[in-house]
CSV table of C-alpha atoms in Angstrom, one decimal:
chain,number,residue,atom,x,y,z
H,8,MET,CA,-136.2,5.5,65.3
H,9,SER,CA,-135.4,1.9,64.4
H,10,THR,CA,-133.8,-0.4,66.9
H,11,GLU,CA,-130.6,-2.1,66.0
H,12,THR,CA,-130.9,-5.8,65.8
H,13,ALA,CA,-128.3,-8.1,67.3
H,14,CYS,CA,-128.5,-10.7,64.5
H,15,PRO,CA,-130.3,-10.6,61.2
H,16,LEU,CA,-134.0,-11.3,61.4
H,17,THR,CA,-135.6,-13.9,59.2
H,18,ALA,CA,-139.1,-14.2,57.9
H,19,ARG,CA,-139.8,-16.8,60.6
H,20,ASP,CA,-139.2,-14.1,63.3
H,21,TYR,CA,-142.3,-12.2,62.0
H,22,LYS,CA,-144.7,-15.2,61.9
H,23,SER,CA,-146.9,-16.0,64.9
H,24,GLU,CA,-147.5,-19.4,66.3
H,25,LEU,CA,-151.0,-19.4,64.8
H,26,LYS,CA,-151.4,-21.5,61.7
H,27,PRO,CA,-153.5,-19.9,59.0
H,28,VAL,CA,-156.9,-21.4,58.3
H,29,TRP,CA,-157.1,-20.3,54.7
H,30,CYS,CA,-158.1,-23.0,52.2
H,31,PRO,CA,-155.2,-25.1,51.0
H,32,GLY,CA,-153.8,-23.5,47.8
H,33,CYS,CA,-155.0,-20.0,48.7
H,34,GLY,CA,-152.8,-17.3,47.4
H,35,ASP,CA,-152.8,-15.5,50.7
H,36,PHE,CA,-150.3,-18.0,52.2
H,37,SER,CA,-147.7,-16.8,49.7
H,38,VAL,CA,-148.6,-13.2,50.4
H,39,LEU,CA,-148.0,-13.7,54.1
H,40,MET,CA,-144.7,-15.3,53.3
H,41,ALA,CA,-143.7,-12.4,51.0
H,42,ILE,CA,-144.7,-9.8,53.7
H,43,THR,CA,-142.7,-11.5,56.4
H,44,LYS,CA,-139.7,-11.8,54.0
H,45,ALA,CA,-139.9,-8.1,53.2
H,46,LEU,CA,-140.2,-7.2,56.9
H,47,ALA,CA,-137.1,-9.2,57.7
H,48,GLU,CA,-135.3,-7.1,55.1
H,49,THR,CA,-136.4,-3.9,56.6
H,50,GLY,CA,-134.4,-4.8,59.8
H,51,ARG,CA,-137.3,-3.4,61.9
H,52,ARG,CA,-138.2,-5.5,64.8
H,53,PRO,CA,-141.7,-7.0,65.1
H,54,GLU,CA,-142.6,-4.6,67.9
H,55,GLU,CA,-141.8,-1.6,65.7
H,56,ILE,CA,-144.4,-2.7,63.1
H,57,ALA,CA,-148.2,-2.7,63.1
H,58,VAL,CA,-150.4,-4.7,60.7
H,59,ILE,CA,-154.0,-3.4,60.4
H,60,SER,CA,-156.9,-5.1,58.7
H,61,GLY,CA,-160.6,-5.0,58.2
H,62,ILE,CA,-162.7,-8.1,57.6
H,63,GLY,CA,-162.4,-11.0,55.2
H,64,CYS,CA,-160.1,-14.0,54.5
H,65,SER,CA,-157.1,-11.9,53.8
H,66,SER,CA,-157.8,-9.6,56.7
H,67,ARG,CA,-156.9,-12.5,59.0
H,68,LEU,CA,-153.3,-11.7,58.2
H,69,PRO,CA,-152.4,-9.7,61.4
H,70,ALA,CA,-153.1,-12.7,63.5
H,71,TYR,CA,-150.5,-14.7,61.6
H,72,THR,CA,-147.7,-12.2,62.2
H,73,ASN,CA,-146.2,-11.4,65.6
H,74,CYS,CA,-146.1,-7.7,64.9
H,75,TYR,CA,-148.6,-5.5,66.6
H,76,GLY,CA,-152.0,-6.0,64.9
H,77,PHE,CA,-155.5,-4.8,64.8
H,78,HIS,CA,-158.3,-6.7,63.2
H,79,GLY,CA,-160.8,-3.9,62.7
H,80,VAL,CA,-164.3,-3.4,61.4
H,81,HIS,CA,-165.2,-4.2,57.8
H,82,GLY,CA,-163.7,-1.8,55.3
H,83,ARG,CA,-162.0,0.3,58.0
H,84,ALA,CA,-158.4,-0.8,57.8
H,85,LEU,CA,-157.2,2.4,56.2
H,86,PRO,CA,-158.6,5.0,58.7
H,87,LEU,CA,-157.3,2.8,61.5
H,88,ALA,CA,-153.9,2.5,59.9
H,89,ALA,CA,-153.7,6.2,59.1
H,90,GLY,CA,-154.8,7.2,62.6
H,91,LEU,CA,-152.1,5.0,64.1
H,92,LYS,CA,-149.4,6.3,61.8
H,93,LEU,CA,-150.3,9.9,62.5
H,94,SER,CA,-150.2,9.3,66.3
H,95,ARG,CA,-147.2,7.0,66.2
H,96,PRO,CA,-145.0,8.0,63.2
H,97,ASP,CA,-142.2,5.9,64.6
H,98,LEU,CA,-144.1,2.7,63.7
H,99,LEU,CA,-143.9,1.0,60.4
H,100,VAL,CA,-147.6,0.6,59.5
H,101,ILE,CA,-149.1,-1.9,57.0
H,102,ALA,CA,-152.7,-2.2,56.1
H,103,ALA,CA,-153.9,-5.4,54.5
H,104,GLY,CA,-157.1,-6.8,53.2
H,105,GLY,CA,-159.1,-7.9,50.2
H,106,ASP,CA,-160.9,-6.4,47.3
H,107,GLY,CA,-164.3,-6.4,48.9
H,108,ASP,CA,-163.1,-5.0,52.2
H,109,GLY,CA,-160.9,-2.3,50.5
H,110,TYR,CA,-162.8,-1.3,47.4
H,111,SER,CA,-166.5,-1.8,48.3
H,112,ILE,CA,-167.2,-1.5,52.0
H,113,GLY,CA,-164.0,0.6,52.5
H,114,GLY,CA,-164.1,2.3,49.1
H,115,ASN,CA,-164.5,5.8,50.4
H,116,HIS,CA,-161.7,5.4,52.9
H,117,PHE,CA,-159.5,4.1,50.0
H,118,LEU,CA,-160.0,7.3,48.0
H,119,HIS,CA,-159.2,9.5,50.9
H,120,ALA,CA,-156.2,7.4,52.1
H,121,CYS,CA,-154.7,7.9,48.6
H,122,ARG,CA,-155.5,11.6,48.8
H,123,ARG,CA,-154.1,12.2,52.3
H,124,ASN,CA,-150.9,10.3,51.4
H,125,VAL,CA,-150.0,9.2,54.9
H,126,ASP,CA,-146.8,7.1,55.0
H,127,LEU,CA,-148.2,3.6,55.1
H,128,THR,CA,-148.3,0.6,52.8
H,129,TYR,CA,-151.7,-0.9,51.7
H,130,ILE,CA,-151.6,-4.5,50.5
H,131,VAL,CA,-154.7,-5.7,48.8
H,132,MET,CA,-155.0,-9.4,48.1
H,133,ASP,CA,-157.4,-9.2,45.1
H,134,ASN,CA,-159.1,-12.5,44.4
H,135,GLN,CA,-162.1,-10.9,42.7
H,136,VAL,CA,-164.6,-12.5,45.0
H,137,TYR,CA,-166.0,-12.4,48.6
H,138,GLY,CA,-164.5,-15.7,49.8
H,139,MET,CA,-165.3,-15.6,53.5
H,140,THR,CA,-169.0,-15.1,52.9
H,141,LYS,CA,-169.1,-17.9,50.3
H,142,GLY,CA,-168.5,-16.4,46.9
H,143,GLN,CA,-170.5,-13.3,46.2
H,144,PRO,CA,-169.1,-11.0,43.4
H,145,SER,CA,-166.9,-8.2,44.5
H,146,PRO,CA,-166.1,-4.9,42.9
H,147,THR,CA,-163.3,-6.4,40.8
H,148,THR,CA,-165.2,-9.5,39.7
H,149,PRO,CA,-165.5,-9.8,35.9
H,150,PRO,CA,-169.0,-9.0,34.7
H,151,GLU,CA,-169.5,-12.4,33.0
H,152,TRP,CA,-168.5,-14.6,36.0
H,153,ASP,CA,-171.3,-17.0,36.3
H,154,SER,CA,-171.9,-18.5,39.8
H,155,ALA,CA,-174.8,-19.8,41.9
H,156,LEU,CA,-174.9,-16.5,43.7
H,157,ALA,CA,-174.8,-14.4,40.5
H,158,PRO,CA,-176.4,-16.5,37.8
H,159,GLY,CA,-175.3,-15.2,34.4
H,160,GLY,CA,-172.8,-12.8,36.0
H,161,THR,CA,-173.4,-9.4,37.3
H,162,GLY,CA,-173.0,-7.6,34.0
H,163,LEU,CA,-171.3,-4.8,35.9
H,164,ARG,CA,-168.1,-3.1,34.9
H,165,PRO,CA,-165.3,-4.0,37.4
H,166,PHE,CA,-163.8,-1.3,39.7
H,167,HIS,CA,-160.3,-0.3,38.5
H,168,PRO,CA,-158.4,0.2,41.7
H,169,LEU,CA,-155.0,1.2,40.4
H,170,VAL,CA,-156.3,3.9,38.1
H,171,ILE,CA,-158.5,5.3,40.9
H,172,ALA,CA,-155.5,5.2,43.3
H,173,LEU,CA,-153.4,7.2,40.8
H,174,ALA,CA,-156.2,9.7,40.2
H,175,ALA,CA,-156.7,10.1,44.0
H,176,GLY,CA,-153.1,10.7,44.7
H,177,ALA,CA,-151.4,7.5,45.8
H,178,ASN,CA,-147.6,7.9,45.8
H,179,PHE,CA,-146.6,4.4,44.8
H,180,VAL,CA,-148.6,1.8,42.8
H,181,ALA,CA,-147.6,-1.7,42.1
H,182,ARG,CA,-149.1,-5.0,41.0
H,183,SER,CA,-147.9,-8.5,41.9
H,184,PHE,CA,-148.9,-12.1,41.9
H,185,SER,CA,-149.1,-14.3,44.9
H,186,GLY,CA,-147.5,-17.2,43.0
H,187,ASP,CA,-144.3,-15.1,42.7
H,188,PRO,CA,-143.4,-14.6,46.3
H,189,ALA,CA,-139.8,-13.5,45.7
H,190,ASN,CA,-140.8,-10.6,43.5
H,191,THR,CA,-143.8,-9.8,45.7
H,192,ALA,CA,-141.5,-9.6,48.7
H,193,GLN,CA,-139.3,-7.2,46.8
H,194,LEU,CA,-142.3,-5.0,45.8
H,195,VAL,CA,-143.5,-5.0,49.4
H,196,LEU,CA,-140.1,-3.9,50.5
H,197,GLU,CA,-140.0,-1.1,47.9
H,198,ALA,CA,-143.5,0.0,48.9
H,199,ILE,CA,-142.5,0.2,52.6
H,200,ARG,CA,-139.4,2.2,51.8
H,201,HIS,CA,-141.2,4.6,49.6
H,202,PRO,CA,-142.5,7.6,51.5
H,203,GLY,CA,-146.3,8.2,51.4
H,204,PHE,CA,-149.2,6.0,50.6
H,205,SER,CA,-148.2,2.9,48.7
H,206,LEU,CA,-150.7,0.5,47.2
H,207,ILE,CA,-149.8,-3.0,46.1
H,208,GLU,CA,-152.4,-5.0,44.4
H,209,ILE,CA,-151.5,-8.7,44.7
H,210,LEU,CA,-153.5,-11.0,42.5
H,211,SER,CA,-154.2,-13.8,44.9
H,212,PRO,CA,-156.4,-16.6,43.6
H,213,CYS,CA,-159.4,-17.9,45.6
H,214,VAL,CA,-159.0,-21.6,44.8
H,215,THR,CA,-162.3,-22.5,46.4
H,216,PHE,CA,-164.8,-20.1,44.8
H,217,ARG,CA,-162.9,-19.2,41.7
H,218,PRO,CA,-160.8,-22.3,41.0
H,219,GLU,CA,-160.4,-21.2,37.4
H,220,ASP,CA,-158.1,-18.5,38.6
H,221,ARG,CA,-155.4,-21.1,39.4
H,222,ASN,CA,-154.4,-20.3,35.7
H,223,TRP,CA,-153.4,-16.8,36.6
H,224,ALA,CA,-149.9,-18.2,36.9
H,225,LYS,CA,-149.9,-18.5,33.2
H,226,ARG,CA,-151.3,-15.1,32.5
H,227,VAL,CA,-149.1,-12.8,34.7
H,228,HIS,CA,-146.1,-11.2,33.1
H,229,PRO,CA,-143.6,-8.5,34.1
H,230,ALA,CA,-144.7,-5.0,32.9
H,231,ALA,CA,-143.2,-4.4,29.5
H,232,VAL,CA,-142.2,-0.8,30.3
H,233,ASP,CA,-140.2,0.6,33.2
H,234,GLU,CA,-141.8,2.3,36.1
H,235,THR,CA,-142.8,6.0,35.6
H,236,GLN,CA,-143.0,9.1,37.8
H,237,ASP,CA,-145.6,10.5,35.4
H,238,ARG,CA,-149.0,9.9,37.0
H,239,ALA,CA,-151.0,10.5,33.8
H,240,ARG,CA,-148.7,8.1,31.8
H,241,ALA,CA,-149.0,5.5,34.6
H,242,ALA,CA,-152.8,5.8,34.5
H,243,ARG,CA,-153.0,5.4,30.8
H,244,ARG,CA,-150.8,2.3,30.9
H,245,VAL,CA,-152.9,0.7,33.7
H,246,LEU,CA,-156.2,1.5,31.9
H,247,THR,CA,-155.1,-0.2,28.8
H,248,ASP,CA,-153.2,-3.2,30.1
H,249,ASP,CA,-154.5,-6.7,30.5
H,250,GLY,CA,-154.6,-6.5,34.3
H,251,PHE,CA,-151.8,-9.1,34.6
H,252,ASN,CA,-148.7,-7.1,34.2
H,253,THR,CA,-146.7,-6.9,37.4
H,254,GLY,CA,-144.1,-4.6,38.8
H,255,ILE,CA,-143.8,-1.1,40.0
H,256,LEU,CA,-146.2,0.9,37.9
H,257,PHE,CA,-145.8,4.4,39.4
H,258,ARG,CA,-143.4,6.0,41.9
H,259,GLY,CA,-144.4,9.5,42.9
H,260,ASP,CA,-142.7,12.3,44.8
H,261,ARG,CA,-145.6,13.8,46.9
H,262,PRO,CA,-144.5,14.6,50.4
H,263,PRO,CA,-146.3,12.4,52.9
H,264,TYR,CA,-148.9,14.0,55.2
H,265,GLN,CA,-147.5,14.0,58.7
H,266,PRO,CA,-148.5,16.9,60.9
H,267,PRO,CA,-146.1,17.7,63.7
H,268,TYR,CA,-146.7,15.5,66.7
H,269,ASN,CA,-145.3,15.7,70.1
H,270,PRO,CA,-146.2,12.7,72.3
H,271,ALA,CA,-145.6,14.7,75.4
H,272,GLU,CA,-148.4,17.1,74.4
H,273,ALA,CA,-151.2,14.7,73.6
H,274,GLY,CA,-151.8,11.3,75.0
H,275,PRO,CA,-154.6,9.0,76.1
H,276,VAL,CA,-155.0,11.0,79.3
H,277,ASP,CA,-156.0,14.1,77.3
H,278,PHE,CA,-158.7,12.2,75.5
H,279,GLU,CA,-159.9,10.8,78.7
H,280,VAL,CA,-160.4,14.4,80.0
H,281,GLU,CA,-162.5,15.2,76.9
H,282,PHE,CA,-165.0,12.4,77.8
H,283,ARG,CA,-165.5,13.2,81.4
H,284,PRO,CA,-169.0,14.5,82.2
Y,1,MET,CA,-127.8,-18.0,35.5
Y,2,THR,CA,-125.5,-15.7,37.3
Y,3,ILE,CA,-123.9,-18.0,39.9
Y,4,THR,CA,-120.2,-17.9,39.3
Y,5,ASP,CA,-118.6,-19.0,42.6
Y,6,VAL,CA,-118.8,-21.8,45.0
Y,7,ALA,CA,-119.9,-19.7,48.0
Y,8,THR,CA,-122.9,-18.4,46.1
Y,9,LEU,CA,-123.8,-21.9,44.9
Y,10,LEU,CA,-123.6,-23.2,48.5
Y,11,ALA,CA,-125.9,-20.4,49.7
Y,12,HIS,CA,-128.4,-21.4,47.0
Y,13,ALA,CA,-128.1,-25.1,47.8
Y,14,HIS,CA,-128.8,-24.5,51.5
Y,15,ALA,CA,-131.7,-22.1,50.8
Y,16,MET,CA,-133.2,-24.6,48.4
Y,17,GLU,CA,-133.3,-27.3,51.0
Y,18,GLN,CA,-134.3,-25.0,53.8
Y,19,GLU,CA,-137.2,-23.5,51.7
Y,20,ALA,CA,-138.3,-26.9,50.6
Y,21,ALA,CA,-138.4,-28.0,54.3
Y,22,GLU,CA,-140.3,-24.9,55.4
Y,23,ARG,CA,-142.8,-25.3,52.5
Y,24,TYR,CA,-143.5,-28.9,53.4
Y,25,GLU,CA,-144.1,-27.8,57.0
Y,26,GLU,CA,-146.5,-25.2,55.8
Y,27,LEU,CA,-148.3,-27.6,53.4
Y,28,ALA,CA,-148.6,-30.1,56.3
Y,29,ALA,CA,-150.2,-27.4,58.4
Y,30,GLN,CA,-152.6,-26.6,55.6
Y,31,MET,CA,-153.6,-30.3,55.3
Y,32,TYR,CA,-154.0,-30.7,59.1
Y,33,ALA,CA,-156.3,-27.6,59.1
Y,34,VAL,CA,-158.7,-29.3,56.8
Y,35,ASN,CA,-158.4,-32.7,58.5
Y,36,ASN,CA,-156.4,-34.3,55.7
Y,37,SER,CA,-154.1,-35.9,58.2
Y,38,LYS,CA,-152.8,-38.6,55.9
Y,39,ILE,CA,-151.2,-36.0,53.6
Y,40,GLY,CA,-150.3,-33.8,56.6
Y,41,ASP,CA,-148.2,-36.7,57.9
Y,42,LEU,CA,-146.7,-37.3,54.5
Y,43,PHE,CA,-145.6,-33.6,54.1
Y,44,THR,CA,-144.3,-33.6,57.7
Y,45,LYS,CA,-142.1,-36.6,56.8
Y,46,LEU,CA,-140.9,-34.9,53.6
Y,47,ALA,CA,-140.2,-31.7,55.6
Y,48,GLU,CA,-137.9,-33.7,58.0
Y,49,ILE,CA,-136.1,-35.2,55.0
Y,50,GLU,CA,-135.5,-31.8,53.4
Y,51,ALA,CA,-134.4,-30.3,56.8
Y,52,LYS,CA,-131.8,-33.2,57.1
Y,53,HIS,CA,-130.5,-32.3,53.6
Y,54,ALA,CA,-130.1,-28.6,54.7
Y,55,ALA,CA,-128.4,-29.7,57.9
Y,56,GLN,CA,-126.0,-31.9,56.0
Y,57,LEU,CA,-125.1,-29.0,53.7
Y,58,SER,CA,-124.3,-26.9,56.8
Y,59,LEU,CA,-122.3,-29.7,58.3
Y,60,GLU,CA,-120.2,-30.4,55.2
Y,61,HIS,CA,-119.9,-27.0,53.8
Y,62,GLY,CA,-120.9,-24.4,56.4
Y,63,ALA,CA,-123.6,-23.4,53.9
Y,64,ALA,CA,-126.0,-22.0,56.5
Y,65,ASN,CA,-123.5,-19.1,57.1
Y,66,LEU,CA,-123.7,-18.0,53.5
Y,67,ALA,CA,-127.3,-16.7,53.4
Y,68,LEU,CA,-127.9,-14.0,50.8
Y,69,THR,CA,-130.5,-11.3,50.8
Y,70,ALA,CA,-133.8,-12.5,49.1
Y,71,SER,CA,-133.2,-10.5,45.9
Y,72,ASP,CA,-129.7,-12.1,45.4
Y,73,TYR,CA,-131.1,-15.6,44.9
Y,74,LYS,CA,-131.2,-16.4,41.2
Y,75,TRP,CA,-133.5,-19.4,40.7
Y,76,ASN,CA,-134.6,-18.7,37.1
Y,77,SER,CA,-138.1,-19.6,38.4
Y,78,LEU,CA,-140.7,-17.9,40.5
Y,79,GLU,CA,-139.6,-19.7,43.7
Y,80,SER,CA,-136.8,-21.9,44.8
Y,81,PRO,CA,-137.0,-25.0,42.6
Y,82,GLU,CA,-137.6,-27.6,45.3
Y,83,ALA,CA,-140.5,-25.9,46.9
Y,84,ILE,CA,-143.9,-27.2,45.8
Y,85,PRO,CA,-146.0,-24.2,44.7
Y,86,ILE,CA,-148.7,-23.4,47.2
Y,87,GLY,CA,-151.3,-23.0,44.4
Y,88,GLU,CA,-151.0,-26.8,43.8
Y,89,MET,CA,-152.7,-27.6,47.1
Y,90,HIS,CA,-156.2,-28.9,47.4
Y,91,TYR,CA,-158.1,-29.8,50.5
Y,92,LEU,CA,-158.8,-33.3,49.1
Y,93,LEU,CA,-155.3,-33.9,47.9
Y,94,PRO,CA,-154.6,-37.6,47.7
Y,95,GLU,CA,-151.4,-39.4,48.4
Y,96,ARG,CA,-150.2,-40.3,44.8
Y,97,ARG,CA,-150.9,-36.7,43.6
Y,98,ALA,CA,-149.0,-35.4,46.6
Y,99,MET,CA,-146.0,-37.6,45.8
Y,100,THR,CA,-146.2,-36.6,42.1
Y,101,LEU,CA,-145.8,-33.0,43.2
Y,102,ALA,CA,-142.8,-34.0,45.4
Y,103,LEU,CA,-141.3,-35.8,42.4
Y,104,ALA,CA,-141.7,-32.7,40.2
Y,105,ALA,CA,-140.0,-30.6,42.9
Y,106,GLU,CA,-137.0,-33.0,42.8
Y,107,HIS,CA,-136.9,-32.8,39.0
Y,108,ARG,CA,-136.8,-29.0,39.2
Y,109,ALA,CA,-133.9,-29.2,41.7
Y,110,LEU,CA,-132.0,-31.6,39.4
Y,111,ALA,CA,-132.6,-29.4,36.4
Y,112,PHE,CA,-131.3,-26.4,38.3
Y,113,TYR,CA,-128.0,-28.1,39.1
Y,114,GLU,CA,-127.6,-29.7,35.7
Y,115,ARG,CA,-128.0,-26.3,34.0
Y,116,LEU,CA,-125.6,-24.7,36.5
Y,117,ALA,CA,-123.0,-27.5,35.8
Y,118,ASP,CA,-123.4,-26.9,32.0
Y,119,ASP,CA,-123.0,-23.2,32.3
Y,120,ALA,CA,-120.3,-23.1,35.1
Y,121,PRO,CA,-117.4,-20.7,34.2
Y,122,ASN,CA,-114.9,-22.7,36.2
Y,123,GLU,CA,-114.1,-26.4,37.0
Y,124,LYS,CA,-114.6,-26.1,40.8
Y,125,LEU,CA,-118.1,-24.7,40.4
Y,126,ARG,CA,-118.9,-27.3,37.7
Y,127,ALA,CA,-117.8,-30.2,39.9
Y,128,MET,CA,-119.8,-29.0,42.9
Y,129,ALA,CA,-122.9,-28.4,40.7
Y,130,ALA,CA,-122.5,-31.9,39.2
Y,131,GLU,CA,-122.2,-33.4,42.7
Y,132,PHE,CA,-125.4,-31.7,43.8
Y,133,ALA,CA,-127.1,-32.8,40.6
Y,134,ALA,CA,-126.1,-36.4,41.3
Y,135,ASP,CA,-127.6,-36.1,44.8
Y,136,GLU,CA,-130.9,-34.8,43.3
Y,137,ALA,CA,-130.9,-37.6,40.8
Y,138,THR,CA,-130.8,-40.0,43.7
Y,139,HIS,CA,-133.7,-38.2,45.3
Y,140,VAL,CA,-135.6,-38.5,42.1
Y,141,ARG,CA,-135.1,-42.2,42.0
Y,142,ILE,CA,-136.1,-42.6,45.7
Y,143,VAL,CA,-139.4,-40.7,45.1
Y,144,GLN,CA,-140.0,-42.6,41.9
Y,145,ALA,CA,-139.7,-45.9,43.8
Y,146,TRP,CA,-141.9,-44.5,46.5
Y,147,LEU,CA,-144.5,-43.7,43.9
Y,148,LEU,CA,-144.4,-47.2,42.5
Y,149,ARG,CA,-145.6,-48.5,45.9
Y,150,LEU,CA,-148.6,-46.3,46.0
Y,151,GLU,CA,-152.0,-47.3,44.6
Y,152,ALA,CA,-153.6,-45.0,42.0
Y,153,ASP,CA,-155.7,-42.1,43.4
Y,154,VAL,CA,-159.4,-42.4,42.9
Y,155,GLU,CA,-160.6,-40.8,39.7
Y,156,ASN,CA,-162.0,-37.3,40.1
Y,157,TRP,CA,-160.4,-37.1,43.6
Y,158,HIS,CA,-161.0,-33.4,43.6
Y,159,GLU,CA,-164.8,-33.7,43.3
Y,160,ASP,CA,-166.6,-32.9,46.6
Y,161,MET,CA,-170.0,-34.4,47.2
Y,162,ASP,CA,-170.7,-31.5,49.7
Y,163,PRO,CA,-169.1,-28.6,48.0
Y,164,PRO,CA,-169.0,-24.9,49.1
Y,165,VAL,CA,-172.4,-23.3,48.3
Y,166,SER,CA,-171.7,-21.3,45.2
Y,167,LEU,CA,-169.8,-23.8,43.2
């Protein structure tokens, strides 16, 4: 049940006093801005929202909001977020992180989060590199990317998260670009409002380890076709696109997984009993 | 461009100044975080100037009371025109480059109002857009004069003698 607000909330109401320590120019600044704008539009108060993350540059995001937050273990944002949503369905739950955290260390959780279709929004800031640990290739790094830590490139086919999300059962799939915060905010809002597991891949350049990606601003473009409810059609489109078309790519109608839950019947005290010798 | 009435124009004008002020504040914080205090101070000063413009619009037109929802703003650009794109930041950003970015932001604001004045469907809207365009033209001249007083940035200012390991 959402609480009525006395006056309209603004993005500023969702930002904490902590100043981000991301590198100047990092796309994640814009993503934070877009998320807080979208949250303001939901009308839900900060204490009705939880932002959950794993490890990495983008996973610092919960600290920069004044919603409830949990900065979890590497790759484990999704099980934490799903567990929270199942036990507190009244909360608006957002999971956030990067491509390494979500698709490599947390890859298995990603598959099953899509499959379970718990009502939460997963925001992946994809910069195609492990930034926090100094620039190792991630699952979405292009094979030819030449760097000191991967001389000559990895030669490995990149992971294709949106197709995999569609195949695994995600109920809403979208792509955006951090340099377009207004549309990103709108997509985040749409994802939050759509029931079930929503994935938004936000192309968010790492200006320190992949400075060449500053030119993504010139490559992104709105998807040439309207969103579809046909999962197979969406998957075909995503498989054959250039990776830079943005917008809602799939909007499904699977009912979210939410078993009946009565807070009066199960609480922390019950768990405590289970652990007593 | 779909702005057809004065109230919507005022909402855009106020949002433009407000977002520019907030962006400069944010960019200042980015610069302080990497110990580039000179540019942090510069952006703080620019944030104060933009905040004054927003306050002036509120005082003269009550524009702060006309806020639209985010999706109702029609900028014809990815962000409000006077906000410097975050992607333009660099931890070694020098002063002249910073002011060049500020000048480009003023030019975008000027172009926004000029285009609106050209396309306005009624005289009242045209007159107000032209007035705001004239204000922005003044800002452009002020920033140009400011730039003239600055020394050139060192060549290859973005090159770091102690770069992150994998570059």
